[in-house]
Amino acid sequence: LSCSPDQATFTDVTAVQPSPDGSGGQVVAELSYFIDPYMGARFYNSCKDVKFGAANVPAMSFIGGGAQDYQQWLDFLGTVKDKRFPPVGSPFQINFPPVDTAPAGMAPLNATSFVACGDNAFRCSCSDCPEGPECSEPDDDGSHASHKRCHVGAMTCWDFSL
């Protein structure tokens, strides 16, 4: 959820407030951010299985408020940080309303690419991202098939290693 040259087509400022610096200007207090449901689901799915290694707990339990789907996660991320504990979140309210409520001329964000589990710059471990192509057994031709998994007998290699 970062800046985009097309941001005006999927974000709508719905409230402003006086700038806290006393300059007399205004700053965003609340906005609506329209995200295509398919993109939202892909975004959530790209992170839902990541584990926080130091505590061996799902990262979603603390970076996502325990969200079970993309709408819950986005709602958690968009909540003003002063409205919940622990104080993490957005410095202003970000709402993620249904796309059919977008004002005329606006279209939901529908990013077509995400950083993949196998991207060398951002690679997750196979325990965090078991769907990554590097986490499958190679086919006979040496390519990876995501439908195959490493097994020791009936157990996955991951379960066996624990």
mmCIF file of C-alpha atoms in Angstrom:
data_model
loop_
_atom_site.group_PDB
_atom_site.id
_atom_site.type_symbol
_atom_site.label_atom_id
_atom_site.label_comp_id
_atom_site.label_asym_id
_atom_site.label_seq_id
_atom_site.Cartn_x
_atom_site.Cartn_y
_atom_site.Cartn_z
ATOM 1 C CA LEU A 1 0.000 0.000 0.000
ATOM 2 C CA SER A 2 2.433 2.578 -1.220
ATOM 3 C CA CYS A 3 2.358 5.610 -3.448
ATOM 4 C CA SER A 4 1.311 5.212 -7.052
ATOM 5 C CA PRO A 5 1.151 7.648 -9.969
ATOM 6 C CA ASP A 6 -2.480 6.490 -10.366
ATOM 7 C CA GLN A 7 -3.369 6.856 -6.700
ATOM 8 C CA ALA A 8 -6.145 9.367 -7.401
ATOM 9 C CA THR A 9 -8.055 6.665 -9.259
ATOM 10 C CA PHE A 10 -8.411 4.384 -6.212
ATOM 11 C CA THR A 11 -8.070 6.637 -3.137
ATOM 12 C CA ASP A 12 -10.601 9.226 -2.036
ATOM 13 C CA VAL A 13 -9.882 11.692 0.786
ATOM 14 C CA THR A 14 -13.063 11.781 2.847
ATOM 15 C CA ALA A 15 -11.988 14.002 5.779
ATOM 16 C CA VAL A 16 -9.283 16.554 6.556
ATOM 17 C CA GLN A 17 -8.144 18.199 9.766
ATOM 18 C CA PRO A 18 -5.965 21.162 10.732
ATOM 19 C CA SER A 19 -2.268 20.461 10.473
ATOM 20 C CA PRO A 20 -0.765 19.720 13.900
ATOM 21 C CA ASP A 21 2.247 21.912 13.119
ATOM 22 C CA GLY A 22 0.139 25.066 13.471
ATOM 23 C CA SER A 23 0.838 26.208 9.897
ATOM 24 C CA GLY A 24 -2.849 26.714 9.177
ATOM 25 C CA GLY A 25 -2.807 24.003 6.515
ATOM 26 C CA GLN A 26 -4.865 20.866 6.371
ATOM 27 C CA VAL A 27 -3.836 17.212 6.476
ATOM 28 C CA VAL A 28 -5.640 13.985 5.677
ATOM 29 C CA ALA A 29 -7.745 12.657 8.553
ATOM 30 C CA GLU A 30 -9.521 9.848 6.691
ATOM 31 C CA LEU A 31 -9.615 8.297 3.251
ATOM 32 C CA SER A 32 -11.229 5.481 1.338
ATOM 33 C CA TYR A 33 -8.946 3.085 -0.492
ATOM 34 C CA PHE A 34 -10.626 0.929 -3.117
ATOM 35 C CA ILE A 35 -8.985 -2.460 -3.706
ATOM 36 C CA ASP A 36 -10.190 -5.124 -6.116
ATOM 37 C CA PRO A 37 -11.284 -8.169 -4.064
ATOM 38 C CA TYR A 38 -9.153 -10.544 -6.138
ATOM 39 C CA MET A 39 -6.090 -8.383 -5.534
ATOM 40 C CA GLY A 40 -6.931 -8.087 -1.838
ATOM 41 C CA ALA A 41 -7.156 -11.862 -1.508
ATOM 42 C CA ARG A 42 -3.838 -12.352 -3.338
ATOM 43 C CA PHE A 43 -2.205 -9.720 -1.124
ATOM 44 C CA TYR A 44 -3.441 -11.445 2.048
ATOM 45 C CA ASN A 45 -2.544 -14.912 0.775
ATOM 46 C CA SER A 46 1.007 -13.770 0.049
ATOM 47 C CA CYS A 47 1.533 -13.119 3.773
ATOM 48 C CA LYS A 48 -0.904 -15.304 5.716
ATOM 49 C CA ASP A 49 1.438 -18.274 6.235
ATOM 50 C CA VAL A 50 4.580 -16.342 7.185
ATOM 51 C CA LYS A 51 5.838 -17.253 10.654
ATOM 52 C CA PHE A 52 7.685 -14.955 13.042
ATOM 53 C CA GLY A 53 10.660 -17.227 13.641
ATOM 54 C CA ALA A 54 11.762 -15.858 17.002
ATOM 55 C CA ALA A 55 8.416 -16.735 18.572
ATOM 56 C CA ASN A 56 7.294 -19.414 16.082
ATOM 57 C CA VAL A 57 3.899 -17.746 15.709
ATOM 58 C CA PRO A 58 2.110 -16.614 12.568
ATOM 59 C CA ALA A 59 3.234 -13.096 11.689
ATOM 60 C CA MET A 60 -0.384 -12.327 10.854
ATOM 61 C CA SER A 61 -1.192 -12.624 14.564
ATOM 62 C CA PHE A 62 0.669 -9.390 15.280
ATOM 63 C CA ILE A 63 1.065 -7.549 11.948
ATOM 64 C CA GLY A 64 -2.478 -8.397 10.991
ATOM 65 C CA GLY A 65 -4.396 -8.440 14.230
ATOM 66 C CA GLY A 66 -5.138 -12.135 13.744
ATOM 67 C CA ALA A 67 -6.975 -11.473 10.474
ATOM 68 C CA GLN A 68 -8.553 -14.458 8.767
ATOM 69 C CA ASP A 69 -9.097 -12.794 5.375
ATOM 70 C CA TYR A 70 -7.946 -9.794 3.366
ATOM 71 C CA GLN A 71 -10.784 -7.495 4.473
ATOM 72 C CA GLN A 72 -10.015 -8.074 8.160
ATOM 73 C CA TRP A 73 -6.323 -7.490 7.508
ATOM 74 C CA LEU A 74 -6.873 -4.273 5.576
ATOM 75 C CA ASP A 75 -9.302 -3.018 8.211
ATOM 76 C CA PHE A 76 -6.672 -3.708 10.881
ATOM 77 C CA LEU A 77 -3.938 -1.938 8.906
ATOM 78 C CA GLY A 78 -6.163 1.059 8.230
ATOM 79 C CA THR A 79 -7.288 1.678 11.799
ATOM 80 C CA VAL A 80 -5.854 4.840 13.356
ATOM 81 C CA LYS A 81 -3.044 3.768 15.674
ATOM 82 C CA ASP A 82 -4.433 5.709 18.631
ATOM 83 C CA LYS A 83 -7.659 3.675 18.564
ATOM 84 C CA ARG A 84 -6.213 0.302 19.554
ATOM 85 C CA PHE A 85 -3.561 -1.494 21.521
ATOM 86 C CA PRO A 86 -0.776 -2.092 20.705
ATOM 87 C CA PRO A 87 -0.401 1.282 19.041
ATOM 88 C CA VAL A 88 0.455 0.094 15.540
ATOM 89 C CA GLY A 89 -1.325 1.028 12.366
ATOM 90 C CA SER A 90 -2.061 4.056 10.321
ATOM 91 C CA PRO A 91 -1.498 7.692 11.351
ATOM 92 C CA PHE A 92 -4.950 8.444 9.876
ATOM 93 C CA GLN A 93 -8.043 6.344 9.250
ATOM 94 C CA ILE A 94 -7.979 4.323 6.023
ATOM 95 C CA ASN A 95 -11.262 2.670 5.085
ATOM 96 C CA PHE A 96 -11.434 -0.166 2.566
ATOM 97 C CA PRO A 97 -15.056 -0.027 1.392
ATOM 98 C CA PRO A 98 -16.648 -2.349 -1.187
ATOM 99 C CA VAL A 99 -15.545 -1.494 -4.722
ATOM 100 C CA ASP A 100 -19.135 -0.939 -5.889
ATOM 101 C CA THR A 101 -19.298 2.120 -3.620
ATOM 102 C CA ALA A 102 -16.429 3.926 -5.383
ATOM 103 C CA PRO A 103 -17.331 7.409 -6.639
ATOM 104 C CA ALA A 104 -17.773 7.916 -10.364
ATOM 105 C CA GLY A 105 -14.480 8.003 -12.235
ATOM 106 C CA MET A 106 -12.656 5.867 -9.664
ATOM 107 C CA ALA A 107 -11.594 2.255 -10.147
ATOM 108 C CA PRO A 108 -10.241 -0.196 -7.566
ATOM 109 C CA LEU A 109 -6.541 -0.890 -7.364
ATOM 110 C CA ASN A 110 -5.848 -4.181 -9.091
ATOM 111 C CA ALA A 111 -2.101 -4.730 -9.042
ATOM 112 C CA THR A 112 -1.169 -7.622 -11.251
ATOM 113 C CA SER A 113 2.169 -8.476 -9.679
ATOM 114 C CA PHE A 114 3.497 -9.073 -6.199
ATOM 115 C CA VAL A 115 6.891 -9.992 -4.921
ATOM 116 C CA ALA A 116 6.920 -13.756 -5.172
ATOM 117 C CA CYS A 117 8.148 -16.103 -2.477
ATOM 118 C CA GLY A 118 10.957 -17.101 -4.819
ATOM 119 C CA ASP A 119 12.160 -13.559 -5.561
ATOM 120 C CA ASN A 120 15.847 -13.594 -4.565
ATOM 121 C CA ALA A 121 15.624 -10.123 -3.051
ATOM 122 C CA PHE A 122 12.698 -11.014 -0.771
ATOM 123 C CA ARG A 123 12.767 -14.799 -0.536
ATOM 124 C CA CYS A 124 10.970 -16.399 2.387
ATOM 125 C CA SER A 125 11.935 -19.742 3.827
ATOM 126 C CA CYS A 126 9.913 -22.749 2.710
ATOM 127 C CA SER A 127 8.351 -22.942 6.169
ATOM 128 C CA ASP A 128 7.041 -19.403 5.685
ATOM 129 C CA CYS A 129 6.009 -19.755 2.074
ATOM 130 C CA PRO A 130 5.392 -23.419 1.277
ATOM 131 C CA GLU A 131 3.712 -22.520 -2.008
ATOM 132 C CA GLY A 132 6.964 -21.094 -3.387
ATOM 133 C CA PRO A 133 8.279 -22.967 -6.394
ATOM 134 C CA GLU A 134 11.632 -23.565 -4.709
ATOM 135 C CA CYS A 135 9.835 -25.451 -1.940
ATOM 136 C CA SER A 136 8.721 -28.316 -4.134
ATOM 137 C CA GLU A 137 10.565 -31.364 -5.342
ATOM 138 C CA PRO A 138 12.034 -31.033 -8.826
ATOM 139 C CA ASP A 139 10.279 -32.882 -11.653
ATOM 140 C CA ASP A 140 12.281 -35.384 -13.672
ATOM 141 C CA ASP A 141 13.229 -32.578 -16.051
ATOM 142 C CA GLY A 142 14.665 -30.497 -13.175
ATOM 143 C CA SER A 143 11.818 -27.977 -13.067
ATOM 144 C CA HIS A 144 9.823 -27.382 -9.907
ATOM 145 C CA ALA A 145 6.164 -28.338 -9.597
ATOM 146 C CA SER A 146 4.290 -26.604 -6.823
ATOM 147 C CA HIS A 147 1.957 -29.567 -6.343
ATOM 148 C CA LYS A 148 4.752 -31.845 -5.112
ATOM 149 C CA ARG A 149 6.224 -31.634 -1.625
ATOM 150 C CA CYS A 150 9.200 -33.168 0.088
ATOM 151 C CA HIS A 151 8.202 -36.203 2.181
ATOM 152 C CA VAL A 152 9.919 -38.660 4.470
ATOM 153 C CA GLY A 153 7.502 -41.574 4.346
ATOM 154 C CA ALA A 154 4.052 -40.127 4.943
ATOM 155 C CA MET A 155 5.391 -37.022 6.744
ATOM 156 C CA THR A 156 6.417 -33.778 5.088
ATOM 157 C CA CYS A 157 10.093 -32.926 5.420
ATOM 158 C CA TRP A 158 9.129 -29.930 7.538
ATOM 159 C CA ASP A 159 7.172 -32.079 10.028
ATOM 160 C CA PHE A 160 9.955 -34.672 10.006
ATOM 161 C CA SER A 161 12.583 -32.022 10.807
ATOM 162 C CA LEU A 162 10.674 -30.840 13.869
#
